[in-house]
Amino acid sequence: MRYLTADRIFSGLDYLPENTVLAISQEGILKDITTMEDIDSYAIEHLEGILCPGFVNTHCHLELSHLKGTIKQHTGIVDFGLGVMKHRNDQTEDEQHKAMLEADAEMQKQGIVAVGDISNTSASIKAKLQSPLHYHTFVELLALNPERADLVFNQGRELLEEYERSKLSASLAPHAPYSASLELIGRITNDCYSRKQPTSIHNQESTAENEFFTHKTGDYLRLYKTINIPIDYFKPSGKSSLQTIASSLNPKTKTLLVHNTFTNQNDLETLEKQDRSLYWCLCPTANLYIENTLPDIAMLIENCTLTLGTDSLASNSHLSIIEEINTILKHQPDISLEILLRAATYNGADFLGIEGDFGSLMKNRKCGINLIQGNAGSYSVKKLA
Ligand SMILES: [Zn+2]
């Protein structure tokens, strides 16, 4: 048994009293949360830094791991997306699998214990089965044409069943407002509700997305032209993408909105009037990689339940939650570390429905124990259990 204390101990929700001691078994199970008075002082290890539960990465694309360093930075979302399509199958299945194992190993080293992972294929099943991390897979579906909703939904169910047969937690997810019809979004989020599973959707990652919905102009017309998909049926709504799709999202399904780079106060006010189970995922390093900008993080902190995600190695050089925290603090040093740690632990676990096992310090659970050291903007993490 190790008895650990540190400058501060964060529970997943808040800081614990100063004299708290964590008792951790050799197997990495948190056996007790006690006080210094109850343990022989010679047995207690005093650590410099902050102890906290293992991190939850709520947005990753493990199957894009082989694209590390392939796609240029700051191109904007349309050219980024075209780059992913072009290079996705450049490498053999074996090479792709090897890249996924390396990405998974990096996440373990970075103190991540659970991952919400977007998948378009079954390619990541093998790596997920080999991993000690908890994965929840979002089987991602795309079809802007409402006439394709049934077909794509049924194909998605078949892929979902492959994950379920492998005993992996999984649910369906629409890709993004600009790539999923309101019909498809409705079918998916209703399906998730009936299965009591969360869903996820990329949201307002570019100004082009809002332009496309408001006026049917902008860079997304170039995307659909380049990939040769006619979109004559698509009608602009005169509203932002989020306001357009909001009524199609089942309000009772836990829904992760990912990126939110161009979400504004008006969007939040529109959604505020509705009773919804929304979580908002920040992937700041990927935002800088693709669009070279960041969301209005202060506004989101004030109004929303936040989680953190790394996105994929196609748009990030690390799969590390502490690096996402560093990115935020480098740009906005006033943001409280406590809020970011809660996003990185409890909120992510709560979204994925695994808060009984992960995301907070709980007795008799293997929730992961991380030690954070260093200074704001350049923190490092050491996985202790
Ligand atoms: Zn993504």
Short mmCIF file of N, CA and C in Angstrom, two decimals, residues 243-365:
data_model
loop_
_atom_site.label_atom_id
_atom_site.label_comp_id
_atom_site.label_asym_id
_atom_site.label_seq_id
_atom_site.Cartn_x
_atom_site.Cartn_y
_atom_site.Cartn_z
N GLN A 243 -28.33 26.36 -33.96
CA GLN A 243 -29.75 26.70 -33.79
C GLN A 243 -30.62 25.93 -34.78
N THR A 244 -30.05 25.61 -35.94
CA THR A 244 -30.82 24.86 -36.94
C THR A 244 -31.05 23.41 -36.51
N ILE A 245 -30.02 22.79 -35.96
CA ILE A 245 -30.18 21.35 -35.63
C ILE A 245 -30.79 21.11 -34.26
N ALA A 246 -30.83 22.16 -33.41
CA ALA A 246 -31.20 21.96 -32.00
C ALA A 246 -32.49 21.17 -31.84
N SER A 247 -33.51 21.48 -32.66
CA SER A 247 -34.79 20.80 -32.45
C SER A 247 -34.75 19.34 -32.90
N SER A 248 -33.71 18.94 -33.63
CA SER A 248 -33.61 17.53 -34.04
C SER A 248 -32.88 16.67 -33.01
N LEU A 249 -32.16 17.30 -32.12
CA LEU A 249 -31.44 16.55 -31.08
C LEU A 249 -32.45 16.12 -30.02
N ASN A 250 -32.51 14.85 -29.70
CA ASN A 250 -33.40 14.42 -28.62
C ASN A 250 -32.95 15.12 -27.32
N PRO A 251 -33.82 15.93 -26.71
CA PRO A 251 -33.37 16.73 -25.57
C PRO A 251 -32.94 15.89 -24.37
N LYS A 252 -33.40 14.63 -24.30
CA LYS A 252 -33.06 13.81 -23.13
C LYS A 252 -31.80 12.99 -23.35
N THR A 253 -31.28 12.96 -24.57
CA THR A 253 -30.04 12.22 -24.83
C THR A 253 -28.84 13.09 -24.43
N LYS A 254 -27.95 12.51 -23.65
CA LYS A 254 -26.72 13.24 -23.32
C LYS A 254 -25.95 13.48 -24.61
N THR A 255 -25.73 14.74 -24.93
CA THR A 255 -25.14 15.08 -26.23
C THR A 255 -23.90 15.94 -26.03
N LEU A 256 -22.80 15.50 -26.62
CA LEU A 256 -21.55 16.25 -26.54
C LEU A 256 -21.40 17.09 -27.80
N LEU A 257 -21.33 18.40 -27.62
CA LEU A 257 -21.06 19.31 -28.75
C LEU A 257 -19.55 19.55 -28.75
N VAL A 258 -18.93 19.19 -29.87
CA VAL A 258 -17.46 19.19 -29.90
C VAL A 258 -16.91 20.37 -30.70
N HIS A 259 -15.97 21.07 -30.14
CA HIS A 259 -15.24 22.22 -30.70
C HIS A 259 -15.88 23.56 -30.31
N ASN A 260 -17.08 23.85 -30.85
CA ASN A 260 -17.79 25.07 -30.44
C ASN A 260 -16.96 26.34 -30.67
N THR A 261 -16.12 26.29 -31.67
CA THR A 261 -15.16 27.37 -31.91
C THR A 261 -15.86 28.68 -32.26
N PHE A 262 -17.00 28.57 -32.95
CA PHE A 262 -17.70 29.79 -33.35
C PHE A 262 -19.11 29.87 -32.76
N THR A 263 -19.28 29.25 -31.59
CA THR A 263 -20.55 29.35 -30.86
C THR A 263 -20.59 30.72 -30.17
N ASN A 264 -21.74 31.39 -30.25
CA ASN A 264 -21.82 32.70 -29.61
C ASN A 264 -22.94 32.77 -28.58
N GLN A 265 -23.02 33.90 -27.93
CA GLN A 265 -24.00 34.12 -26.87
C GLN A 265 -25.43 33.86 -27.35
N ASN A 266 -25.71 34.28 -28.57
CA ASN A 266 -27.04 34.09 -29.15
C ASN A 266 -27.40 32.60 -29.23
N ASP A 267 -26.43 31.77 -29.62
CA ASP A 267 -26.65 30.31 -29.66
C ASP A 267 -26.99 29.80 -28.27
N LEU A 268 -26.22 30.25 -27.28
CA LEU A 268 -26.44 29.77 -25.92
C LEU A 268 -27.80 30.21 -25.39
N GLU A 269 -28.17 31.43 -25.69
CA GLU A 269 -29.47 31.93 -25.22
C GLU A 269 -30.61 31.14 -25.83
N THR A 270 -30.47 30.80 -27.11
CA THR A 270 -31.52 30.00 -27.77
C THR A 270 -31.65 28.64 -27.10
N LEU A 271 -30.51 28.01 -26.80
CA LEU A 271 -30.55 26.67 -26.19
C LEU A 271 -30.95 26.71 -24.73
N GLU A 272 -30.63 27.81 -24.07
CA GLU A 272 -30.92 27.94 -22.64
C GLU A 272 -32.40 27.79 -22.33
N LYS A 273 -33.20 28.22 -23.29
CA LYS A 273 -34.65 28.18 -23.06
C LYS A 273 -35.16 26.74 -23.08
N GLN A 274 -34.32 25.80 -23.55
CA GLN A 274 -34.78 24.43 -23.65
C GLN A 274 -34.06 23.60 -22.58
N ASP A 275 -34.78 22.61 -22.07
CA ASP A 275 -34.20 21.75 -21.05
C ASP A 275 -33.45 20.62 -21.75
N ARG A 276 -32.13 20.68 -21.74
CA ARG A 276 -31.35 19.74 -22.53
C ARG A 276 -30.20 19.16 -21.72
N SER A 277 -29.73 18.02 -22.18
CA SER A 277 -28.61 17.37 -21.52
C SER A 277 -27.36 17.55 -22.39
N LEU A 278 -26.85 18.78 -22.41
CA LEU A 278 -25.73 19.09 -23.30
C LEU A 278 -24.41 19.19 -22.53
N TYR A 279 -23.37 18.69 -23.15
CA TYR A 279 -21.99 18.84 -22.66
C TYR A 279 -21.21 19.48 -23.80
N TRP A 280 -20.23 20.28 -23.45
CA TRP A 280 -19.50 21.06 -24.45
C TRP A 280 -18.03 20.69 -24.36
N CYS A 281 -17.50 20.13 -25.43
CA CYS A 281 -16.12 19.64 -25.42
C CYS A 281 -15.18 20.66 -26.06
N LEU A 282 -14.12 20.98 -25.34
CA LEU A 282 -13.07 21.85 -25.89
C LEU A 282 -11.92 20.98 -26.40
N CYS A 283 -11.47 21.26 -27.63
CA CYS A 283 -10.27 20.61 -28.19
C CYS A 283 -9.36 21.74 -28.68
N PRO A 284 -8.83 22.55 -27.77
CA PRO A 284 -8.18 23.79 -28.18
C PRO A 284 -6.97 23.61 -29.09
N THR A 285 -6.18 22.56 -28.86
CA THR A 285 -4.98 22.39 -29.69
C THR A 285 -5.37 22.11 -31.14
N ALA A 286 -6.42 21.32 -31.33
CA ALA A 286 -6.89 21.04 -32.70
C ALA A 286 -7.47 22.30 -33.34
N ASN A 287 -8.15 23.13 -32.55
CA ASN A 287 -8.68 24.39 -33.09
C ASN A 287 -7.55 25.27 -33.62
N LEU A 288 -6.46 25.31 -32.87
CA LEU A 288 -5.32 26.11 -33.31
C LEU A 288 -4.68 25.47 -34.54
N TYR A 289 -4.63 24.16 -34.57
CA TYR A 289 -4.02 23.43 -35.70
C TYR A 289 -4.80 23.69 -36.99
N ILE A 290 -6.14 23.60 -36.90
CA ILE A 290 -6.94 23.67 -38.12
C ILE A 290 -7.31 25.12 -38.47
N GLU A 291 -7.91 25.83 -37.51
CA GLU A 291 -8.46 27.16 -37.81
C GLU A 291 -7.59 28.30 -37.26
N ASN A 292 -6.61 27.93 -36.46
CA ASN A 292 -5.74 28.90 -35.78
C ASN A 292 -6.54 29.90 -34.95
N THR A 293 -7.54 29.39 -34.24
CA THR A 293 -8.32 30.24 -33.34
C THR A 293 -8.86 29.38 -32.21
N LEU A 294 -9.40 30.03 -31.18
CA LEU A 294 -9.95 29.30 -30.04
C LEU A 294 -11.40 29.72 -29.81
N PRO A 295 -12.21 28.84 -29.20
CA PRO A 295 -13.59 29.24 -28.86
C PRO A 295 -13.58 30.33 -27.77
N ASP A 296 -14.75 30.91 -27.53
CA ASP A 296 -14.90 31.86 -26.42
C ASP A 296 -15.01 31.04 -25.13
N ILE A 297 -13.83 30.65 -24.63
CA ILE A 297 -13.79 29.69 -23.51
C ILE A 297 -14.43 30.29 -22.26
N ALA A 298 -14.19 31.57 -22.00
CA ALA A 298 -14.76 32.20 -20.80
C ALA A 298 -16.30 32.15 -20.86
N MET A 299 -16.86 32.42 -22.03
CA MET A 299 -18.32 32.37 -22.19
C MET A 299 -18.84 30.95 -21.95
N LEU A 300 -18.13 29.96 -22.49
CA LEU A 300 -18.56 28.57 -22.34
C LEU A 300 -18.45 28.13 -20.88
N ILE A 301 -17.37 28.55 -20.20
CA ILE A 301 -17.20 28.20 -18.79
C ILE A 301 -18.37 28.74 -17.97
N GLU A 302 -18.74 29.94 -18.27
CA GLU A 302 -19.80 30.62 -17.51
C GLU A 302 -21.15 29.91 -17.67
N ASN A 303 -21.41 29.37 -18.85
CA ASN A 303 -22.76 28.90 -19.17
C ASN A 303 -22.93 27.40 -19.33
N CYS A 304 -21.83 26.65 -19.49
CA CYS A 304 -21.96 25.27 -19.98
C CYS A 304 -21.20 24.27 -19.11
N THR A 305 -21.58 23.00 -19.23
CA THR A 305 -20.81 21.91 -18.64
C THR A 305 -19.73 21.51 -19.64
N LEU A 306 -18.49 21.72 -19.25
CA LEU A 306 -17.38 21.50 -20.19
C LEU A 306 -16.71 20.15 -20.00
N THR A 307 -16.22 19.59 -21.11
CA THR A 307 -15.31 18.45 -21.06
C THR A 307 -14.11 18.80 -21.95
N LEU A 308 -13.09 17.94 -21.94
CA LEU A 308 -11.93 18.19 -22.79
C LEU A 308 -11.69 17.00 -23.72
N GLY A 309 -11.13 17.31 -24.90
CA GLY A 309 -10.81 16.25 -25.85
C GLY A 309 -9.53 16.61 -26.59
N THR A 310 -8.89 15.58 -27.11
CA THR A 310 -7.63 15.81 -27.82
C THR A 310 -7.83 15.91 -29.33
N ASP A 311 -9.04 15.48 -29.82
CA ASP A 311 -9.23 15.25 -31.25
C ASP A 311 -8.20 14.21 -31.70
N SER A 312 -7.90 14.12 -32.99
CA SER A 312 -7.05 13.01 -33.45
C SER A 312 -5.62 13.48 -33.68
N LEU A 313 -4.74 12.54 -33.95
CA LEU A 313 -3.36 12.89 -34.29
C LEU A 313 -3.27 13.51 -35.69
N ALA A 314 -4.37 13.54 -36.44
CA ALA A 314 -4.37 14.27 -37.72
C ALA A 314 -4.34 15.77 -37.46
N SER A 315 -4.86 16.21 -36.28
CA SER A 315 -4.91 17.65 -36.00
C SER A 315 -4.25 17.99 -34.66
N ASN A 316 -3.38 17.12 -34.19
CA ASN A 316 -2.74 17.36 -32.89
C ASN A 316 -1.45 16.55 -32.85
N SER A 317 -0.43 17.09 -32.21
CA SER A 317 0.81 16.31 -32.15
C SER A 317 0.87 15.43 -30.90
N HIS A 318 -0.09 15.61 -29.97
CA HIS A 318 -0.13 14.77 -28.77
C HIS A 318 -1.56 14.37 -28.48
N LEU A 319 -1.74 13.21 -27.86
CA LEU A 319 -3.04 12.87 -27.29
C LEU A 319 -2.88 13.00 -25.78
N SER A 320 -2.99 14.24 -25.30
CA SER A 320 -2.69 14.51 -23.90
C SER A 320 -3.65 15.57 -23.37
N ILE A 321 -4.38 15.20 -22.34
CA ILE A 321 -5.33 16.16 -21.75
C ILE A 321 -4.59 17.28 -21.03
N ILE A 322 -3.46 16.97 -20.39
CA ILE A 322 -2.74 18.04 -19.69
C ILE A 322 -2.22 19.06 -20.71
N GLU A 323 -1.89 18.60 -21.93
CA GLU A 323 -1.45 19.56 -22.96
C GLU A 323 -2.62 20.43 -23.43
N GLU A 324 -3.84 19.91 -23.42
CA GLU A 324 -5.01 20.72 -23.76
C GLU A 324 -5.21 21.80 -22.69
N ILE A 325 -5.02 21.40 -21.43
CA ILE A 325 -5.12 22.37 -20.33
C ILE A 325 -4.03 23.43 -20.49
N ASN A 326 -2.82 23.01 -20.82
CA ASN A 326 -1.73 23.96 -21.03
C ASN A 326 -2.05 24.93 -22.15
N THR A 327 -2.60 24.41 -23.24
CA THR A 327 -2.94 25.28 -24.38
C THR A 327 -3.92 26.37 -23.93
N ILE A 328 -4.94 25.97 -23.16
CA ILE A 328 -5.92 26.96 -22.69
C ILE A 328 -5.25 27.99 -21.79
N LEU A 329 -4.44 27.50 -20.84
CA LEU A 329 -3.84 28.43 -19.87
C LEU A 329 -2.78 29.34 -20.49
N LYS A 330 -2.13 28.87 -21.55
CA LYS A 330 -1.16 29.71 -22.25
C LYS A 330 -1.86 30.91 -22.88
N HIS A 331 -3.07 30.66 -23.41
CA HIS A 331 -3.80 31.73 -24.09
C HIS A 331 -4.68 32.53 -23.14
N GLN A 332 -5.15 31.87 -22.09
CA GLN A 332 -6.05 32.56 -21.16
C GLN A 332 -5.66 32.20 -19.72
N PRO A 333 -4.58 32.85 -19.24
CA PRO A 333 -4.03 32.47 -17.93
C PRO A 333 -4.98 32.70 -16.75
N ASP A 334 -6.05 33.49 -16.96
CA ASP A 334 -6.96 33.76 -15.85
C ASP A 334 -7.92 32.62 -15.55
N ILE A 335 -8.02 31.68 -16.46
CA ILE A 335 -9.00 30.59 -16.26
C ILE A 335 -8.53 29.69 -15.12
N SER A 336 -9.50 29.28 -14.28
CA SER A 336 -9.11 28.52 -13.09
C SER A 336 -8.79 27.07 -13.45
N LEU A 337 -7.69 26.60 -12.88
CA LEU A 337 -7.27 25.22 -13.12
C LEU A 337 -8.33 24.26 -12.60
N GLU A 338 -8.98 24.64 -11.50
CA GLU A 338 -10.00 23.77 -10.90
C GLU A 338 -11.11 23.45 -11.91
N ILE A 339 -11.57 24.47 -12.63
CA ILE A 339 -12.63 24.27 -13.62
C ILE A 339 -12.16 23.35 -14.75
N LEU A 340 -10.92 23.53 -15.17
CA LEU A 340 -10.38 22.69 -16.25
C LEU A 340 -10.17 21.25 -15.78
N LEU A 341 -9.75 21.09 -14.52
CA LEU A 341 -9.57 19.73 -14.00
C LEU A 341 -10.91 19.01 -13.87
N ARG A 342 -11.95 19.76 -13.49
CA ARG A 342 -13.28 19.14 -13.40
C ARG A 342 -13.74 18.69 -14.79
N ALA A 343 -13.47 19.55 -15.79
CA ALA A 343 -13.82 19.19 -17.18
C ALA A 343 -13.05 17.94 -17.61
N ALA A 344 -11.81 17.84 -17.15
CA ALA A 344 -10.92 16.74 -17.56
C ALA A 344 -11.20 15.43 -16.83
N THR A 345 -11.99 15.50 -15.76
CA THR A 345 -12.20 14.28 -14.96
C THR A 345 -13.70 14.00 -14.80
N TYR A 346 -14.32 14.60 -13.79
CA TYR A 346 -15.71 14.24 -13.47
C TYR A 346 -16.68 14.49 -14.63
N ASN A 347 -16.60 15.67 -15.24
CA ASN A 347 -17.59 16.00 -16.29
C ASN A 347 -17.52 15.01 -17.45
N GLY A 348 -16.31 14.63 -17.82
CA GLY A 348 -16.15 13.69 -18.93
C GLY A 348 -16.74 12.33 -18.58
N ALA A 349 -16.47 11.88 -17.35
CA ALA A 349 -17.00 10.58 -16.91
C ALA A 349 -18.52 10.63 -16.82
N ASP A 350 -19.04 11.73 -16.31
CA ASP A 350 -20.48 11.90 -16.18
C ASP A 350 -21.14 11.86 -17.57
N PHE A 351 -20.53 12.53 -18.54
CA PHE A 351 -21.07 12.51 -19.91
C PHE A 351 -21.11 11.08 -20.44
N LEU A 352 -20.01 10.34 -20.26
CA LEU A 352 -19.94 8.99 -20.82
C LEU A 352 -20.74 7.97 -20.00
N GLY A 353 -21.28 8.41 -18.85
CA GLY A 353 -22.06 7.49 -18.01
C GLY A 353 -21.19 6.51 -17.23
N ILE A 354 -19.93 6.86 -17.00
CA ILE A 354 -19.01 5.97 -16.29
C ILE A 354 -18.56 6.60 -14.98
N GLU A 355 -19.40 7.52 -14.44
CA GLU A 355 -19.00 8.25 -13.23
C GLU A 355 -18.95 7.35 -12.00
N GLY A 356 -19.48 6.13 -12.10
CA GLY A 356 -19.37 5.18 -10.98
C GLY A 356 -17.99 4.54 -10.91
N ASP A 357 -17.22 4.64 -11.96
CA ASP A 357 -15.89 4.02 -11.99
C ASP A 357 -14.74 5.01 -12.20
N PHE A 358 -15.03 6.08 -12.92
CA PHE A 358 -13.96 7.00 -13.32
C PHE A 358 -14.37 8.46 -13.03
N GLY A 359 -13.37 9.33 -13.07
CA GLY A 359 -13.64 10.76 -13.03
C GLY A 359 -13.63 11.38 -11.65
N SER A 360 -13.63 10.57 -10.59
CA SER A 360 -13.48 11.14 -9.25
C SER A 360 -12.81 10.12 -8.34
N LEU A 361 -12.29 10.61 -7.22
CA LEU A 361 -11.60 9.73 -6.28
C LEU A 361 -12.66 8.96 -5.50
N MET A 362 -12.75 7.67 -5.76
CA MET A 362 -13.76 6.83 -5.09
C MET A 362 -13.10 5.62 -4.49
N LYS A 363 -13.51 5.30 -3.29
CA LYS A 363 -12.97 4.15 -2.58
C LYS A 363 -13.24 2.87 -3.36
N ASN A 364 -12.23 2.00 -3.37
CA ASN A 364 -12.35 0.67 -4.02
C ASN A 364 -12.56 0.73 -5.53
N ARG A 365 -12.12 1.83 -6.14
CA ARG A 365 -12.20 1.94 -7.60
C ARG A 365 -10.79 2.15 -8.16
#
